[in-house]
Amino acid sequence: MTLFINVFIAIYLYYLFEKYLFRSFIFLIFMILLGIVNGFYSVYKLIFPKNKK
């Protein structure tokens, strides 16, 4: 669920940028990839929490 939410947030941010700034297919691909990477990182942090000693 965390992964999908991050991707949807990235796509939503792209549409906000598209509405007010410019339209670019490459920027859409970049935002999707950024959402995927951020989602995998969030899932990794959930699965392997940092041990505090």
mmCIF file of N, CA, C and O in Angstrom:
data_model
loop_
_atom_site.group_PDB
_atom_site.id
_atom_site.type_symbol
_atom_site.label_atom_id
_atom_site.label_comp_id
_atom_site.label_asym_id
_atom_site.label_seq_id
_atom_site.Cartn_x
_atom_site.Cartn_y
_atom_site.Cartn_z
ATOM 1 N N MET A 1 0.828 -1.190 0.000
ATOM 2 C CA MET A 1 0.000 0.000 0.000
ATOM 3 C C MET A 1 0.874 1.255 0.000
ATOM 4 O O MET A 1 0.553 2.224 -0.673
ATOM 5 N N THR A 2 1.951 1.213 0.759
ATOM 6 C CA THR A 2 2.849 2.368 0.843
ATOM 7 C C THR A 2 3.441 2.698 -0.518
ATOM 8 O O THR A 2 3.534 3.873 -0.896
ATOM 9 N N LEU A 3 3.823 1.678 -1.262
ATOM 10 C CA LEU A 3 4.412 1.883 -2.588
ATOM 11 C C LEU A 3 3.418 2.571 -3.523
ATOM 12 O O LEU A 3 3.770 3.543 -4.204
ATOM 13 N N PHE A 4 2.177 2.102 -3.544
ATOM 14 C CA PHE A 4 1.179 2.681 -4.436
ATOM 15 C C PHE A 4 0.839 4.116 -4.053
ATOM 16 O O PHE A 4 0.653 4.967 -4.931
ATOM 17 N N ILE A 5 0.789 4.398 -2.772
ATOM 18 C CA ILE A 5 0.492 5.754 -2.328
ATOM 19 C C ILE A 5 1.592 6.716 -2.768
ATOM 20 O O ILE A 5 1.309 7.823 -3.243
ATOM 21 N N ASN A 6 2.854 6.289 -2.649
ATOM 22 C CA ASN A 6 3.960 7.146 -3.085
ATOM 23 C C ASN A 6 3.914 7.416 -4.581
ATOM 24 O O ASN A 6 4.174 8.534 -5.028
ATOM 25 N N VAL A 7 3.580 6.413 -5.373
ATOM 26 C CA VAL A 7 3.486 6.601 -6.824
ATOM 27 C C VAL A 7 2.328 7.543 -7.161
ATOM 28 O O VAL A 7 2.471 8.448 -7.994
ATOM 29 N N PHE A 8 1.179 7.370 -6.510
ATOM 30 C CA PHE A 8 0.046 8.252 -6.780
ATOM 31 C C PHE A 8 0.336 9.692 -6.364
ATOM 32 O O PHE A 8 -0.079 10.631 -7.054
ATOM 33 N N ILE A 9 1.050 9.883 -5.279
ATOM 34 C CA ILE A 9 1.428 11.238 -4.861
ATOM 35 C C ILE A 9 2.348 11.869 -5.893
ATOM 36 O O ILE A 9 2.202 13.049 -6.240
ATOM 37 N N ALA A 10 3.294 11.101 -6.411
ATOM 38 C CA ALA A 10 4.207 11.620 -7.434
ATOM 39 C C ALA A 10 3.445 12.011 -8.700
ATOM 40 O O ALA A 10 3.713 13.054 -9.301
ATOM 41 N N ILE A 11 2.487 11.194 -9.106
ATOM 42 C CA ILE A 11 1.696 11.508 -10.297
ATOM 43 C C ILE A 11 0.831 12.747 -10.044
ATOM 44 O O ILE A 11 0.698 13.613 -10.912
ATOM 45 N N TYR A 12 0.261 12.857 -8.861
ATOM 46 C CA TYR A 12 -0.537 14.034 -8.517
ATOM 47 C C TYR A 12 0.322 15.306 -8.545
ATOM 48 O O TYR A 12 -0.109 16.336 -9.069
ATOM 49 N N LEU A 13 1.532 15.223 -8.013
ATOM 50 C CA LEU A 13 2.431 16.379 -8.057
ATOM 51 C C LEU A 13 2.786 16.750 -9.491
ATOM 52 O O LEU A 13 2.897 17.928 -9.824
ATOM 53 N N TYR A 14 2.944 15.750 -10.359
ATOM 54 C CA TYR A 14 3.196 16.038 -11.767
ATOM 55 C C TYR A 14 2.036 16.825 -12.371
ATOM 56 O O TYR A 14 2.241 17.804 -13.090
ATOM 57 N N TYR A 15 0.812 16.395 -12.084
ATOM 58 C CA TYR A 15 -0.333 17.107 -12.641
ATOM 59 C C TYR A 15 -0.450 18.527 -12.104
ATOM 60 O O TYR A 15 -0.885 19.426 -12.821
ATOM 61 N N LEU A 16 -0.048 18.756 -10.870
ATOM 62 C CA LEU A 16 -0.021 20.127 -10.352
ATOM 63 C C LEU A 16 1.011 20.970 -11.094
ATOM 64 O O LEU A 16 0.747 22.115 -11.458
ATOM 65 N N PHE A 17 2.209 20.407 -11.307
ATOM 66 C CA PHE A 17 3.237 21.123 -12.059
ATOM 67 C C PHE A 17 2.782 21.368 -13.483
ATOM 68 O O PHE A 17 3.014 22.441 -14.046
ATOM 69 N N GLU A 18 2.145 20.376 -14.081
ATOM 70 C CA GLU A 18 1.668 20.497 -15.447
ATOM 71 C C GLU A 18 0.632 21.614 -15.570
ATOM 72 O O GLU A 18 0.631 22.372 -16.539
ATOM 73 N N LYS A 19 -0.227 21.737 -14.580
ATOM 74 C CA LYS A 19 -1.291 22.732 -14.616
ATOM 75 C C LYS A 19 -0.740 24.157 -14.541
ATOM 76 O O LYS A 19 -1.218 25.044 -15.231
ATOM 77 N N TYR A 20 0.289 24.358 -13.701
ATOM 78 C CA TYR A 20 0.774 25.712 -13.460
ATOM 79 C C TYR A 20 2.077 26.066 -14.177
ATOM 80 O O TYR A 20 2.336 27.238 -14.409
ATOM 81 N N LEU A 21 2.901 25.091 -14.539
ATOM 82 C CA LEU A 21 4.200 25.424 -15.109
ATOM 83 C C LEU A 21 4.337 24.990 -16.573
ATOM 84 O O LEU A 21 4.315 25.818 -17.469
ATOM 85 N N PHE A 22 4.539 23.711 -16.804
ATOM 86 C CA PHE A 22 4.763 23.242 -18.162
ATOM 87 C C PHE A 22 4.329 21.787 -18.290
ATOM 88 O O PHE A 22 4.105 21.104 -17.313
ATOM 89 N N ARG A 23 4.270 21.315 -19.509
ATOM 90 C CA ARG A 23 3.860 19.938 -19.789
ATOM 91 C C ARG A 23 5.029 19.212 -20.445
ATOM 92 O O ARG A 23 5.602 19.700 -21.419
ATOM 93 N N SER A 24 5.415 18.075 -19.878
ATOM 94 C CA SER A 24 6.528 17.308 -20.416
ATOM 95 C C SER A 24 6.333 15.832 -20.108
ATOM 96 O O SER A 24 6.129 15.451 -18.957
ATOM 97 N N PHE A 25 6.426 15.002 -21.152
ATOM 98 C CA PHE A 25 6.290 13.561 -20.976
ATOM 99 C C PHE A 25 7.483 13.003 -20.203
ATOM 100 O O PHE A 25 7.328 12.103 -19.385
ATOM 101 N N ILE A 26 8.667 13.540 -20.431
ATOM 102 C CA ILE A 26 9.868 13.081 -19.725
ATOM 103 C C ILE A 26 9.748 13.385 -18.235
ATOM 104 O O ILE A 26 10.146 12.575 -17.398
ATOM 105 N N PHE A 27 9.180 14.521 -17.892
ATOM 106 C CA PHE A 27 8.980 14.863 -16.485
ATOM 107 C C PHE A 27 7.983 13.920 -15.833
ATOM 108 O O PHE A 27 8.139 13.551 -14.675
ATOM 109 N N LEU A 28 6.963 13.480 -16.581
ATOM 110 C CA LEU A 28 6.010 12.496 -16.066
ATOM 111 C C LEU A 28 6.725 11.184 -15.745
ATOM 112 O O LEU A 28 6.529 10.616 -14.669
ATOM 113 N N ILE A 29 7.553 10.713 -16.655
ATOM 114 C CA ILE A 29 8.305 9.482 -16.429
ATOM 115 C C ILE A 29 9.227 9.645 -15.225
ATOM 116 O O ILE A 29 9.334 8.752 -14.380
ATOM 117 N N PHE A 30 9.879 10.800 -15.113
ATOM 118 C CA PHE A 30 10.763 11.078 -13.976
ATOM 119 C C PHE A 30 9.987 11.040 -12.661
ATOM 120 O O PHE A 30 10.443 10.448 -11.679
ATOM 121 N N MET A 31 8.813 11.644 -12.629
ATOM 122 C CA MET A 31 8.020 11.663 -11.398
ATOM 123 C C MET A 31 7.531 10.263 -11.031
ATOM 124 O O MET A 31 7.500 9.904 -9.860
ATOM 125 N N ILE A 32 7.155 9.461 -12.015
ATOM 126 C CA ILE A 32 6.735 8.085 -11.737
ATOM 127 C C ILE A 32 7.902 7.292 -11.166
ATOM 128 O O ILE A 32 7.753 6.576 -10.172
ATOM 129 N N LEU A 33 9.075 7.421 -11.782
ATOM 130 C CA LEU A 33 10.258 6.717 -11.269
ATOM 131 C C LEU A 33 10.624 7.197 -9.870
ATOM 132 O O LEU A 33 10.998 6.396 -9.011
ATOM 133 N N LEU A 34 10.503 8.486 -9.636
ATOM 134 C CA LEU A 34 10.786 9.029 -8.313
ATOM 135 C C LEU A 34 9.809 8.460 -7.281
ATOM 136 O O LEU A 34 10.207 8.105 -6.175
ATOM 137 N N GLY A 35 8.552 8.342 -7.635
ATOM 138 C CA GLY A 35 7.562 7.754 -6.746
ATOM 139 C C GLY A 35 7.842 6.290 -6.454
ATOM 140 O O GLY A 35 7.701 5.831 -5.320
ATOM 141 N N ILE A 36 8.277 5.551 -7.474
ATOM 142 C CA ILE A 36 8.595 4.137 -7.289
ATOM 143 C C ILE A 36 9.800 3.968 -6.372
ATOM 144 O O ILE A 36 9.784 3.151 -5.448
ATOM 145 N N VAL A 37 10.846 4.752 -6.616
ATOM 146 C CA VAL A 37 12.048 4.668 -5.778
ATOM 147 C C VAL A 37 11.721 5.048 -4.342
ATOM 148 O O VAL A 37 12.127 4.364 -3.390
ATOM 149 N N ASN A 38 10.981 6.117 -4.167
ATOM 150 C CA ASN A 38 10.600 6.544 -2.823
ATOM 151 C C ASN A 38 9.720 5.495 -2.145
ATOM 152 O O ASN A 38 9.853 5.236 -0.950
ATOM 153 N N GLY A 39 8.844 4.876 -2.892
ATOM 154 C CA GLY A 39 7.988 3.837 -2.341
ATOM 155 C C GLY A 39 8.776 2.623 -1.887
ATOM 156 O O GLY A 39 8.555 2.089 -0.800
ATOM 157 N N PHE A 40 9.730 2.170 -2.715
ATOM 158 C CA PHE A 40 10.553 1.034 -2.324
ATOM 159 C C PHE A 40 11.411 1.367 -1.103
ATOM 160 O O PHE A 40 11.620 0.517 -0.237
ATOM 161 N N TYR A 41 11.902 2.590 -1.038
ATOM 162 C CA TYR A 41 12.689 2.994 0.125
ATOM 163 C C TYR A 41 11.832 2.993 1.395
ATOM 164 O O TYR A 41 12.270 2.544 2.442
ATOM 165 N N SER A 42 10.609 3.467 1.295
ATOM 166 C CA SER A 42 9.704 3.468 2.446
ATOM 167 C C SER A 42 9.373 2.045 2.890
ATOM 168 O O SER A 42 9.334 1.755 4.082
ATOM 169 N N VAL A 43 9.144 1.162 1.934
ATOM 170 C CA VAL A 43 8.859 -0.230 2.261
ATOM 171 C C VAL A 43 10.086 -0.877 2.902
ATOM 172 O O VAL A 43 9.963 -1.621 3.874
ATOM 173 N N TYR A 44 11.263 -0.571 2.397
ATOM 174 C CA TYR A 44 12.498 -1.098 2.976
ATOM 175 C C TYR A 44 12.649 -0.652 4.434
ATOM 176 O O TYR A 44 13.015 -1.451 5.290
ATOM 177 N N LYS A 45 12.345 0.623 4.698
ATOM 178 C CA LYS A 45 12.444 1.117 6.076
ATOM 179 C C LYS A 45 11.411 0.455 6.983
ATOM 180 O O LYS A 45 11.667 0.258 8.162
ATOM 181 N N LEU A 46 10.253 0.116 6.451
ATOM 182 C CA LEU A 46 9.243 -0.577 7.260
ATOM 183 C C LEU A 46 9.645 -2.014 7.570
ATOM 184 O O LEU A 46 9.403 -2.514 8.667
ATOM 185 N N ILE A 47 10.248 -2.682 6.596
ATOM 186 C CA ILE A 47 10.616 -4.082 6.781
ATOM 187 C C ILE A 47 11.853 -4.222 7.665
ATOM 188 O O ILE A 47 11.913 -5.089 8.526
ATOM 189 N N PHE A 48 12.849 -3.375 7.432
ATOM 190 C CA PHE A 48 14.108 -3.446 8.172
ATOM 191 C C PHE A 48 14.310 -2.175 8.986
ATOM 192 O O PHE A 48 15.056 -1.280 8.580
ATOM 193 N N PRO A 49 13.658 -2.069 10.130
ATOM 194 C CA PRO A 49 13.839 -0.842 10.948
ATOM 195 C C PRO A 49 15.246 -0.786 11.526
ATOM 196 O O PRO A 49 15.888 -1.805 11.761
ATOM 197 N N LYS A 50 15.714 0.417 11.733
ATOM 198 C CA LYS A 50 17.048 0.625 12.311
ATOM 199 C C LYS A 50 16.990 0.292 13.793
ATOM 200 O O LYS A 50 16.161 0.807 14.524
ATOM 201 N N ASN A 51 17.886 -0.589 14.227
ATOM 202 C CA ASN A 51 17.929 -0.987 15.632
ATOM 203 C C ASN A 51 18.607 0.093 16.462
ATOM 204 O O ASN A 51 19.708 0.529 16.148
ATOM 205 N N LYS A 52 17.954 0.512 17.517
ATOM 206 C CA LYS A 52 18.527 1.504 18.415
ATOM 207 C C LYS A 52 19.061 0.786 19.647
ATOM 208 O O LYS A 52 18.362 0.027 20.284
ATOM 209 N N LYS A 53 20.309 1.050 19.966
ATOM 210 C CA LYS A 53 20.918 0.420 21.161
ATOM 211 C C LYS A 53 21.296 1.455 22.172
ATOM 212 O O LYS A 53 21.518 2.554 21.961
#
